[in-house]
Short mmCIF file of C-alpha atoms and ligand atoms in Angstrom, two decimals:
data_model
loop_
_atom_site.label_atom_id
_atom_site.label_comp_id
_atom_site.label_asym_id
_atom_site.label_seq_id
_atom_site.Cartn_x
_atom_site.Cartn_y
_atom_site.Cartn_z
CA MET H 1 -13.88 -6.82 95.05
CA LYS H 2 -10.81 -5.78 96.62
CA LYS H 3 -9.08 -6.34 93.21
CA LEU H 4 -11.87 -4.68 91.36
CA LEU H 5 -11.81 -2.02 93.24
CA ALA H 6 -7.79 -1.32 92.86
CA LEU H 7 -8.66 -1.74 89.02
CA LEU H 8 -11.79 0.76 88.85
CA MET H 9 -8.81 3.50 91.00
CA THR H 10 -6.67 3.08 88.36
CA VAL H 11 -8.55 3.39 85.73
CA SER H 12 -9.85 6.90 87.13
CA CYS H 13 -6.34 7.96 87.65
CA MET H 14 -5.63 7.39 84.50
CA LEU H 15 -8.19 8.76 83.34
CA THR H 16 -7.94 11.91 85.45
CA ALA H 17 -4.28 12.11 84.38
CA GLN H 18 -5.18 12.62 81.15
CA ALA H 19 -8.03 14.45 81.15
CA GLN H 20 -5.06 17.20 83.31
CA ASN H 21 -3.06 16.17 80.18
CA GLY H 22 -6.01 17.33 77.61
CA GLY H 23 -6.51 14.08 76.38
CA TYR H 24 -2.63 12.82 74.57
CA THR H 25 -1.02 10.21 76.32
CA PRO H 26 1.93 9.05 74.02
CA THR H 27 2.64 5.62 73.37
CA PRO H 28 5.82 3.97 74.06
CA GLU H 29 6.90 3.76 70.77
CA ASN H 30 6.56 7.52 70.30
CA LEU H 31 8.15 8.03 73.32
CA LYS H 32 11.05 6.32 71.85
CA ALA H 33 11.15 8.15 68.34
CA ARG H 34 11.08 10.98 70.47
CA SER H 35 14.51 9.84 72.26
CA GLU H 36 15.74 9.19 68.51
CA PHE H 37 15.05 12.00 67.48
CA ARG H 38 16.50 14.07 69.86
CA ASP H 39 19.53 12.02 70.01
CA SER H 40 19.37 12.71 66.29
CA ARG H 41 20.54 16.55 66.59
CA PHE H 42 20.58 17.43 62.84
CA GLY H 43 18.64 17.50 59.36
CA ILE H 44 17.60 18.90 56.84
CA PHE H 45 14.90 20.79 55.57
CA LEU H 46 13.93 20.40 51.39
CA HIS H 47 11.82 23.38 50.37
CA TRP H 48 10.58 21.96 47.10
CA GLY H 49 7.62 22.62 45.06
CA LEU H 50 5.87 24.50 42.10
CA TYR H 51 7.85 28.00 43.21
CA SER H 52 11.20 26.33 42.21
CA VAL H 53 10.49 26.93 39.01
CA PHE H 54 10.02 30.46 39.34
CA GLY H 55 13.18 31.05 41.55
CA GLN H 56 12.11 33.68 43.56
CA GLY H 57 11.40 31.60 46.91
CA GLU H 58 7.77 30.00 48.05
CA TRP H 59 6.55 32.84 49.24
CA TYR H 60 6.01 34.11 45.41
CA MET H 61 2.19 33.69 44.69
CA THR H 62 1.68 36.03 47.76
CA ASN H 63 4.11 38.16 47.50
CA ALA H 64 4.01 39.30 43.88
CA ASN H 65 0.03 38.65 44.10
CA ILE H 66 0.01 36.20 41.29
CA ASN H 67 -3.49 35.17 40.73
CA HIS H 68 -3.28 31.49 41.73
CA ALA H 69 -4.75 30.26 38.18
CA GLU H 70 -1.97 31.85 36.46
CA TYR H 71 0.35 30.81 38.95
CA ALA H 72 -0.53 27.00 38.20
CA LYS H 73 0.41 27.03 34.52
CA VAL H 74 3.79 26.93 35.39
CA SER H 75 2.79 22.85 36.52
CA GLU H 76 3.11 22.59 32.82
CA ALA H 77 6.85 23.45 33.17
CA PHE H 78 7.35 21.17 36.10
CA TYR H 79 9.79 18.97 34.93
CA PRO H 80 13.04 17.89 37.25
CA HIS H 81 14.99 15.71 34.84
CA ARG H 82 17.92 15.61 36.66
CA PHE H 83 16.33 13.85 40.15
CA ASP H 84 17.81 11.90 41.63
CA ALA H 85 16.42 10.17 45.17
CA ALA H 86 19.57 8.26 46.16
CA GLN H 87 22.52 11.50 45.49
CA TRP H 88 20.02 13.44 47.07
CA VAL H 89 19.52 11.06 50.68
CA ALA H 90 23.24 10.45 49.76
CA ALA H 91 24.53 13.72 50.10
CA ILE H 92 22.71 14.30 53.27
CA LYS H 93 23.61 11.41 54.98
CA ALA H 94 26.77 12.27 54.29
CA SER H 95 26.58 15.70 55.91
CA GLY H 96 25.81 13.97 59.02
CA ALA H 97 22.35 14.64 59.04
CA ARG H 98 20.29 11.84 60.36
CA TYR H 99 16.96 13.19 58.82
CA ILE H 100 14.87 14.67 56.41
CA CYS H 101 11.92 17.28 56.33
CA PHE H 102 10.57 17.40 52.72
CA THR H 103 7.58 19.89 51.56
CA SER H 104 4.81 17.88 50.54
CA ARG H 105 2.73 20.56 50.02
CA HIS H 106 3.18 24.12 50.61
CA HIS H 107 0.83 27.46 51.05
CA GLU H 108 0.68 27.39 47.05
CA GLY H 109 -1.38 24.59 47.95
CA PHE H 110 0.50 22.37 44.95
CA SER H 111 1.07 18.35 46.86
CA MET H 112 4.36 16.81 45.87
CA TRP H 113 2.91 13.43 45.89
CA ASP H 114 0.73 11.08 43.64
CA THR H 115 -2.47 12.34 45.57
CA LYS H 116 -6.03 11.49 45.06
CA GLN H 117 -7.52 14.35 46.70
CA SER H 118 -6.77 17.13 44.22
CA ASP H 119 -5.96 17.21 40.68
CA TYR H 120 -2.96 20.19 41.77
CA ASN H 121 -0.34 17.49 41.90
CA ILE H 122 3.01 16.50 40.75
CA MET H 123 1.23 13.44 38.55
CA ASN H 124 -0.60 15.95 36.01
CA THR H 125 2.83 17.82 35.37
CA PRO H 126 4.93 17.17 32.30
CA TYR H 127 7.23 14.95 34.52
CA GLY H 128 4.61 13.14 36.31
CA LYS H 129 6.41 10.67 39.12
CA ASP H 130 5.88 10.63 42.58
CA VAL H 131 8.81 11.95 43.49
CA LEU H 132 7.61 11.79 47.76
CA ARG H 133 7.41 7.77 46.42
CA MET H 134 11.29 7.69 45.30
CA LEU H 135 12.82 9.88 48.04
CA ALA H 136 10.62 8.13 50.84
CA ASP H 137 11.81 4.33 49.51
CA GLU H 138 15.37 6.14 49.35
CA CYS H 139 15.13 7.36 52.73
CA HIS H 140 13.78 3.74 54.12
CA ARG H 141 17.10 2.79 51.93
CA GLN H 142 19.47 4.39 53.32
CA ASP H 143 18.55 4.23 56.85
CA VAL H 144 17.49 7.77 56.89
CA LYS H 145 14.31 8.97 58.87
CA LEU H 146 11.62 11.17 56.52
CA HIS H 147 10.01 13.82 58.43
CA LEU H 148 7.04 15.71 55.69
CA TYR H 149 6.31 19.33 56.04
CA TYR H 150 2.37 19.54 55.65
CA SER H 151 1.20 23.40 54.96
CA HIS H 152 -2.69 24.35 56.60
CA LEU H 153 -2.71 27.16 55.14
CA ASP H 154 -3.55 27.16 51.00
CA TRP H 155 -2.97 30.30 49.35
CA THR H 156 -4.88 28.32 46.17
CA SER H 157 -7.78 26.15 47.36
CA GLU H 158 -11.36 28.07 47.61
CA ASP H 159 -12.06 25.77 50.66
CA TYR H 160 -9.36 27.50 52.84
CA PRO H 161 -10.88 30.22 54.53
CA ILE H 162 -8.61 33.40 53.74
CA GLY H 163 -6.13 34.48 56.22
CA ARG H 164 -3.87 37.35 56.36
CA THR H 165 -1.42 36.26 54.28
CA GLY H 166 -2.42 35.45 50.46
CA ARG H 167 -5.22 37.86 49.88
CA GLY H 168 -3.97 38.82 46.04
CA THR H 169 -3.96 35.39 44.97
CA GLY H 170 -7.60 35.64 43.74
CA ARG H 171 -9.63 33.28 45.81
CA GLU H 172 -12.94 34.47 46.17
CA GLY H 173 -13.57 33.56 49.75
CA ARG H 174 -16.22 31.02 49.42
CA ALA H 175 -14.78 29.13 52.30
CA ASN H 176 -15.98 25.76 53.11
CA TRP H 177 -13.79 24.69 56.50
CA ALA H 178 -15.10 21.83 57.02
CA GLU H 179 -14.11 20.43 53.46
CA TYR H 180 -10.74 21.60 53.73
CA TYR H 181 -10.26 20.35 57.22
CA ALA H 182 -11.58 16.63 55.68
CA PHE H 183 -9.48 17.27 52.51
CA MET H 184 -6.53 17.80 54.87
CA ASN H 185 -7.22 14.56 57.06
CA ARG H 186 -7.70 12.32 53.98
CA GLN H 187 -4.30 13.86 52.06
CA LEU H 188 -2.72 13.19 55.79
CA THR H 189 -4.07 9.30 55.76
CA GLU H 190 -2.39 9.03 52.23
CA LEU H 191 0.87 10.30 53.80
CA LEU H 192 0.74 8.14 56.27
CA THR H 193 -0.48 4.93 54.87
CA ASN H 194 1.40 4.98 51.50
CA TYR H 195 4.85 6.16 52.20
CA GLY H 196 6.41 3.72 55.20
CA GLU H 197 7.65 4.84 58.31
CA ILE H 198 7.23 8.80 58.50
CA GLY H 199 9.01 10.17 61.95
CA ALA H 200 6.91 13.59 61.84
CA ILE H 201 4.41 15.88 60.43
CA TRP H 202 5.47 18.93 60.51
CA PHE H 203 2.73 21.90 60.22
CA ASP H 204 3.19 25.23 59.63
CA GLY H 205 0.67 28.34 58.83
CA VAL H 206 -1.44 28.09 61.21
CA TRP H 207 -0.58 31.66 62.12
CA ASP H 208 -2.46 32.61 59.22
CA HIS H 209 -4.94 33.21 61.31
CA ASP H 210 -3.32 34.52 64.90
CA SER H 211 -5.03 38.30 63.81
CA ASP H 212 -8.92 37.08 63.88
CA SER H 213 -10.95 38.79 66.08
CA VAL H 214 -12.92 35.12 67.02
CA PRO H 215 -9.93 33.11 67.45
CA PHE H 216 -9.61 30.11 64.84
CA ASP H 217 -10.31 26.82 65.48
CA TRP H 218 -8.28 24.31 63.60
CA GLN H 219 -9.51 21.13 65.07
CA LEU H 220 -5.59 20.63 65.82
CA GLU H 221 -6.68 17.81 68.61
CA GLU H 222 -8.80 15.50 66.53
CA GLN H 223 -5.84 15.97 63.43
CA TYR H 224 -2.79 15.31 65.85
CA ALA H 225 -5.06 12.35 67.09
CA LEU H 226 -5.33 10.74 63.29
CA ILE H 227 -1.67 10.81 62.79
CA HIS H 228 -0.54 8.94 66.43
CA ARG H 229 -3.48 6.27 65.04
CA LEU H 230 -2.35 6.28 61.87
CA GLN H 231 1.61 6.14 63.34
CA PRO H 232 1.91 6.07 66.53
CA ALA H 233 5.43 6.67 66.77
CA CYS H 234 4.79 9.93 63.94
CA LEU H 235 6.25 12.88 65.91
CA VAL H 236 4.00 16.10 65.30
CA GLY H 237 5.02 19.34 65.42
CA ASN H 238 3.64 22.60 65.02
CA ASN H 239 5.28 25.68 63.71
CA HIS H 240 2.94 28.01 64.92
CA HIS H 241 5.32 29.98 66.87
CA GLN H 242 3.48 28.92 69.79
CA THR H 243 4.28 26.91 73.46
CA PRO H 244 3.36 23.79 72.27
CA VAL H 245 -0.08 22.59 72.77
CA ASP H 246 -1.72 18.97 73.66
CA GLY H 247 -1.39 16.00 70.74
CA GLU H 248 2.21 17.73 70.00
CA ASP H 249 5.66 15.65 69.97
CA ILE H 250 8.19 18.25 69.40
CA GLN H 251 8.36 22.13 69.97
CA ILE H 252 9.75 23.84 66.82
CA PHE H 253 11.14 27.31 66.64
CA GLU H 254 11.79 29.46 63.40
CA ARG H 255 15.30 30.92 63.18
CA ASP H 256 16.73 31.05 66.16
CA VAL H 257 18.10 28.71 68.86
CA PRO H 258 15.91 28.14 71.70
CA GLY H 259 16.09 31.13 73.92
CA GLU H 260 16.72 33.43 71.66
CA ASN H 261 14.61 36.07 69.86
CA LYS H 262 16.53 37.94 66.59
CA ALA H 263 14.00 36.85 64.21
CA GLY H 264 11.08 38.12 65.48
CA LEU H 265 9.74 34.12 65.54
CA SER H 266 10.49 32.80 68.68
CA GLY H 267 9.26 34.86 72.23
CA GLN H 268 7.44 31.49 72.96
CA GLU H 269 8.03 29.45 76.63
CA ILE H 270 10.39 26.45 75.67
CA SER H 271 8.56 23.31 76.84
CA ARG H 272 10.20 19.61 77.90
CA LEU H 273 9.54 18.20 74.67
CA PRO H 274 12.59 17.95 71.75
CA LEU H 275 13.44 20.90 70.29
CA GLU H 276 13.97 22.22 67.12
CA THR H 277 15.49 25.25 65.38
CA CYS H 278 15.06 25.32 61.72
CA GLN H 279 17.22 28.33 59.75
CA THR H 280 17.68 28.67 56.16
CA MET H 281 21.22 28.13 54.77
CA ASN H 282 21.22 31.40 52.47
CA GLY H 283 18.27 33.69 53.18
CA MET H 284 15.49 32.16 51.62
CA TRP H 285 13.57 28.45 52.26
CA GLY H 286 12.58 27.68 48.69
CA TYR H 287 15.00 28.21 45.63
CA LYS H 288 15.43 31.90 45.44
CA VAL H 289 17.91 32.14 42.22
CA VAL H 290 19.12 36.01 43.56
CA ASP H 291 19.61 34.77 46.96
CA GLN H 292 23.68 33.52 47.15
CA ASN H 293 23.65 34.80 50.21
CA TYR H 294 25.00 31.57 51.78
CA LYS H 295 26.45 31.30 55.67
CA SER H 296 29.69 29.95 55.80
CA THR H 297 30.80 26.59 56.17
CA ALA H 298 32.31 27.85 59.72
CA GLU H 299 29.00 29.11 60.52
CA LEU H 300 26.61 26.74 59.39
CA ILE H 301 28.76 23.71 62.04
CA ARG H 302 28.54 26.98 64.71
CA LEU H 303 25.22 27.48 64.90
CA LEU H 304 24.59 23.26 64.93
CA VAL H 305 26.88 23.75 68.07
CA ARG H 306 25.02 26.41 69.21
CA THR H 307 21.54 24.31 68.67
CA SER H 308 22.83 21.46 70.32
CA ALA H 309 24.30 23.37 73.37
CA LYS H 310 20.42 24.47 73.75
CA GLY H 311 19.34 20.96 73.87
CA ALA H 312 18.02 21.13 70.36
CA ASN H 313 18.10 19.48 67.00
CA LEU H 314 19.54 22.08 63.50
CA LEU H 315 16.85 21.59 60.60
CA LEU H 316 18.59 23.09 57.99
CA ASN H 317 17.19 24.32 55.09
CA VAL H 318 18.42 23.38 51.64
CA GLY H 319 16.02 24.89 48.85
CA PRO H 320 16.44 22.10 45.68
CA GLN H 321 16.32 23.77 41.85
CA PRO H 322 13.84 23.60 39.41
CA ASP H 323 15.83 21.01 37.26
CA GLY H 324 15.39 18.67 40.59
CA THR H 325 19.61 19.18 41.55
CA LEU H 326 20.67 20.34 44.95
CA PRO H 327 22.62 24.07 44.45
CA ALA H 328 26.15 22.92 43.85
CA THR H 329 26.98 25.36 47.70
CA ALA H 330 24.22 23.44 49.47
CA LEU H 331 26.30 20.37 48.02
CA SER H 332 29.49 21.67 49.30
CA ARG H 333 28.11 22.50 52.69
CA LEU H 334 26.25 19.65 53.26
CA SER H 335 29.80 17.77 52.54
CA GLU H 336 32.12 20.27 54.98
CA MET H 337 29.54 19.58 58.04
CA GLY H 338 30.13 16.08 57.02
CA GLU H 339 33.76 15.92 57.85
CA TRP H 340 33.78 17.96 60.71
CA LEU H 341 30.72 15.53 62.11
CA ALA H 342 32.61 12.45 61.13
CA VAL H 343 35.32 13.65 63.51
CA ASN H 344 33.20 15.80 66.10
CA GLY H 345 30.35 14.19 66.44
CA SER H 346 30.26 12.56 69.68
CA SER H 347 30.20 15.54 71.13
CA ILE H 348 26.82 16.73 69.32
CA TYR H 349 24.59 13.45 68.93
CA GLY H 350 23.32 11.71 71.78
CA THR H 351 24.29 14.87 74.16
CA GLU H 352 21.94 17.17 76.54
CA ALA H 353 22.39 20.81 76.90
CA GLY H 354 25.56 21.42 78.81
CA GLU H 355 25.92 23.78 82.18
CA VAL H 356 28.42 26.24 80.67
CA VAL H 357 27.48 28.95 78.77
CA VAL H 358 29.75 32.11 78.44
CA GLY H 359 27.79 34.30 75.63
CA ASP H 360 27.82 33.06 72.11
CA SER H 361 31.51 32.00 72.37
CA ILE H 362 31.95 29.28 74.59
CA VAL H 363 28.98 27.19 75.16
CA SER H 364 28.35 23.21 76.20
CA THR H 365 26.91 20.10 75.71
CA ARG H 366 26.66 17.04 77.84
CA CYS H 367 26.36 12.87 77.40
CA GLY H 368 26.89 11.23 81.08
CA ASN H 369 29.45 12.81 83.04
CA VAL H 370 31.67 14.63 80.45
CA THR H 371 30.94 17.84 80.05
CA TYR H 372 32.00 18.94 76.01
CA LEU H 373 33.04 22.45 76.15
CA HIS H 374 32.37 23.81 72.68
CA VAL H 375 35.21 27.26 72.18
CA LEU H 376 33.82 29.10 68.90
CA SER H 377 36.41 31.65 68.57
CA ASP H 378 40.25 30.64 67.66
CA LYS H 379 40.78 34.17 69.78
CA VAL H 380 40.03 32.72 73.21
CA LYS H 381 43.37 31.88 74.64
CA ARG H 382 42.32 31.15 78.08
CA ILE H 383 39.28 29.89 80.15
CA GLU H 384 37.48 31.11 83.04
CA VAL H 385 34.13 30.09 83.45
CA PRO H 386 31.16 29.28 86.08
CA PHE H 387 31.29 25.49 87.18
CA THR H 388 30.50 23.46 89.80
CA GLY H 389 31.02 20.29 90.86
CA LYS H 390 34.40 17.84 90.84
CA VAL H 391 36.38 17.23 87.80
CA LYS H 392 38.52 14.61 87.26
CA ARG H 393 40.17 15.31 83.93
CA VAL H 394 40.51 18.21 81.78
CA VAL H 395 41.40 16.51 77.60
CA ALA H 396 41.54 18.41 74.87
CA PHE H 397 38.89 16.96 72.69
CA SER H 398 41.08 16.20 69.28
CA ASP H 399 44.04 14.45 70.84
CA LYS H 400 43.12 13.55 74.28
CA GLN H 401 45.99 15.56 75.76
CA ARG H 402 45.66 16.70 79.29
CA LEU H 403 45.07 19.88 80.09
CA GLU H 404 46.20 22.45 83.36
CA TYR H 405 43.19 23.59 85.29
CA ARG H 406 42.51 24.90 88.41
CA LEU H 407 39.08 24.48 89.94
CA ARG H 408 38.94 27.79 92.27
CA ASP H 409 35.51 29.56 93.61
CA GLY H 410 33.12 28.10 91.39
CA LYS H 411 34.71 28.67 88.52
CA LEU H 412 36.94 26.43 86.19
CA CYS H 413 39.65 27.86 84.98
CA ILE H 414 42.20 26.70 82.47
CA PRO H 415 45.14 29.10 82.02
CA GLU H 416 46.62 28.41 78.69
CA ILE H 417 45.13 27.21 75.61
CA ASN H 418 46.71 27.40 72.23
CA ILE H 419 43.76 27.53 69.32
CA PRO H 420 44.52 26.63 65.95
CA GLU H 421 43.88 29.47 63.57
CA GLU H 422 40.77 29.28 61.82
CA THR H 423 39.56 26.42 64.27
CA ILE H 424 35.67 26.42 63.85
CA ASP H 425 34.99 24.64 67.29
CA TYR H 426 37.90 23.45 70.19
CA ILE H 427 36.51 21.22 72.50
CA ILE H 428 37.62 20.65 75.61
CA GLU H 429 36.42 17.30 77.57
CA ILE H 430 35.71 18.47 80.96
CA HIS H 431 35.48 14.61 82.76
CA LYS H 432 33.58 14.69 86.17
CA LYS H 433 33.79 12.69 88.85
C1 GLC T 501 7.93 30.47 57.67
C2 GLC T 501 7.21 30.50 56.00
C3 GLC T 501 7.20 29.49 55.40
C4 GLC T 501 8.54 28.06 55.53
C5 GLC T 501 8.28 28.44 56.94
C6 GLC T 501 9.53 27.49 57.20
O1 GLC T 501 6.57 29.75 58.12
O2 GLC T 501 5.47 30.86 55.73
O3 GLC T 501 7.58 29.64 53.96
O4 GLC T 501 8.46 27.17 55.60
O5 GLC T 501 8.86 29.04 57.55
O6 GLC T 501 10.19 27.38 58.88
#
């Protein structure tokens, strides 16, 4: 009897806890995936779809108010004959990135895999091959995790209830939400059952209905539950620009490191979930022929460092070209980031946000009892940063030479440092007691 009572009490506690959490309890494998995700710090976003053929970025259909039926004709010209999944994955792996997030279906509504749910997919192009299959196989072979971007919003589907974007794409407005929702869930089921392990589903587009007079019900909870049922370790993230809701496993920030809001999409509170910032390498996500405005390697590395110093991952975007290759500039940035990470990665991977921040030029990461100070300017000659706690020694990361330091009035002072010119990130290790 006592045992039965105890059992009943435990069950009732669990139910209350669940109710307070809104019902979602991540499984142990999901928690493990979260922590692996957190440790990996760097991923590559790939925005690839029909839009690459127009070379105007992934918003072209809407920005130019193109009728979706006219737009769809470009699928007859989609023939990425140079696509080589092995090369993509190898180049990305060599950049030091640990995962790839691939756009399975973007707002244009075209599916980049052999879906049975719509004819508007890659199998019905002259290319006729399932690029997702090839990419997934290569990711698994080369041990790079594969995440899938999936758009809730669709500028082509007649079933999708029209929101605030894509109003000039010629949809007639006879929405059928129930059918569209079921369609998405069938597609997600395909993605999660036919392509092996999927590290995350990365949703986007919910903001299309953020100005509705009656809040739009996306029925996310049920959809997230479906994902977790199919692959419990699969992380769910949603680029809704809000604080995460129940059922999500990671928090996404668009174009800003957490806590900053320069691009205007990241004012939301920071949650305790693993964090990820996505950012473009040039200006646009999908391939845009005129956009050669690439960030320099130094800028990208500093962005990765600043993101890590906020305890977040960087998901850095590359827009593959219509022939199926990655742009040459992107490839060279990837390889230079890889060279840097091969030497300095231990101050990035597996770290947490550090306790020291002085503007944008001195940030820190932390691992165990070591704090890594990242000095992101070669003009700094001396360091004086707020610091409490006891210090065993301070050494330069590159040669492990001891640096002279003073601890006084809650400050750590390194009176003299010589940073070689053009150093991207001068790293100092503070070993604490
Ligand atoms: C925005 C854009 C979309 C892009 C995404 C990536 O939501 O609508 O085109 O895929 O950001 O973060």
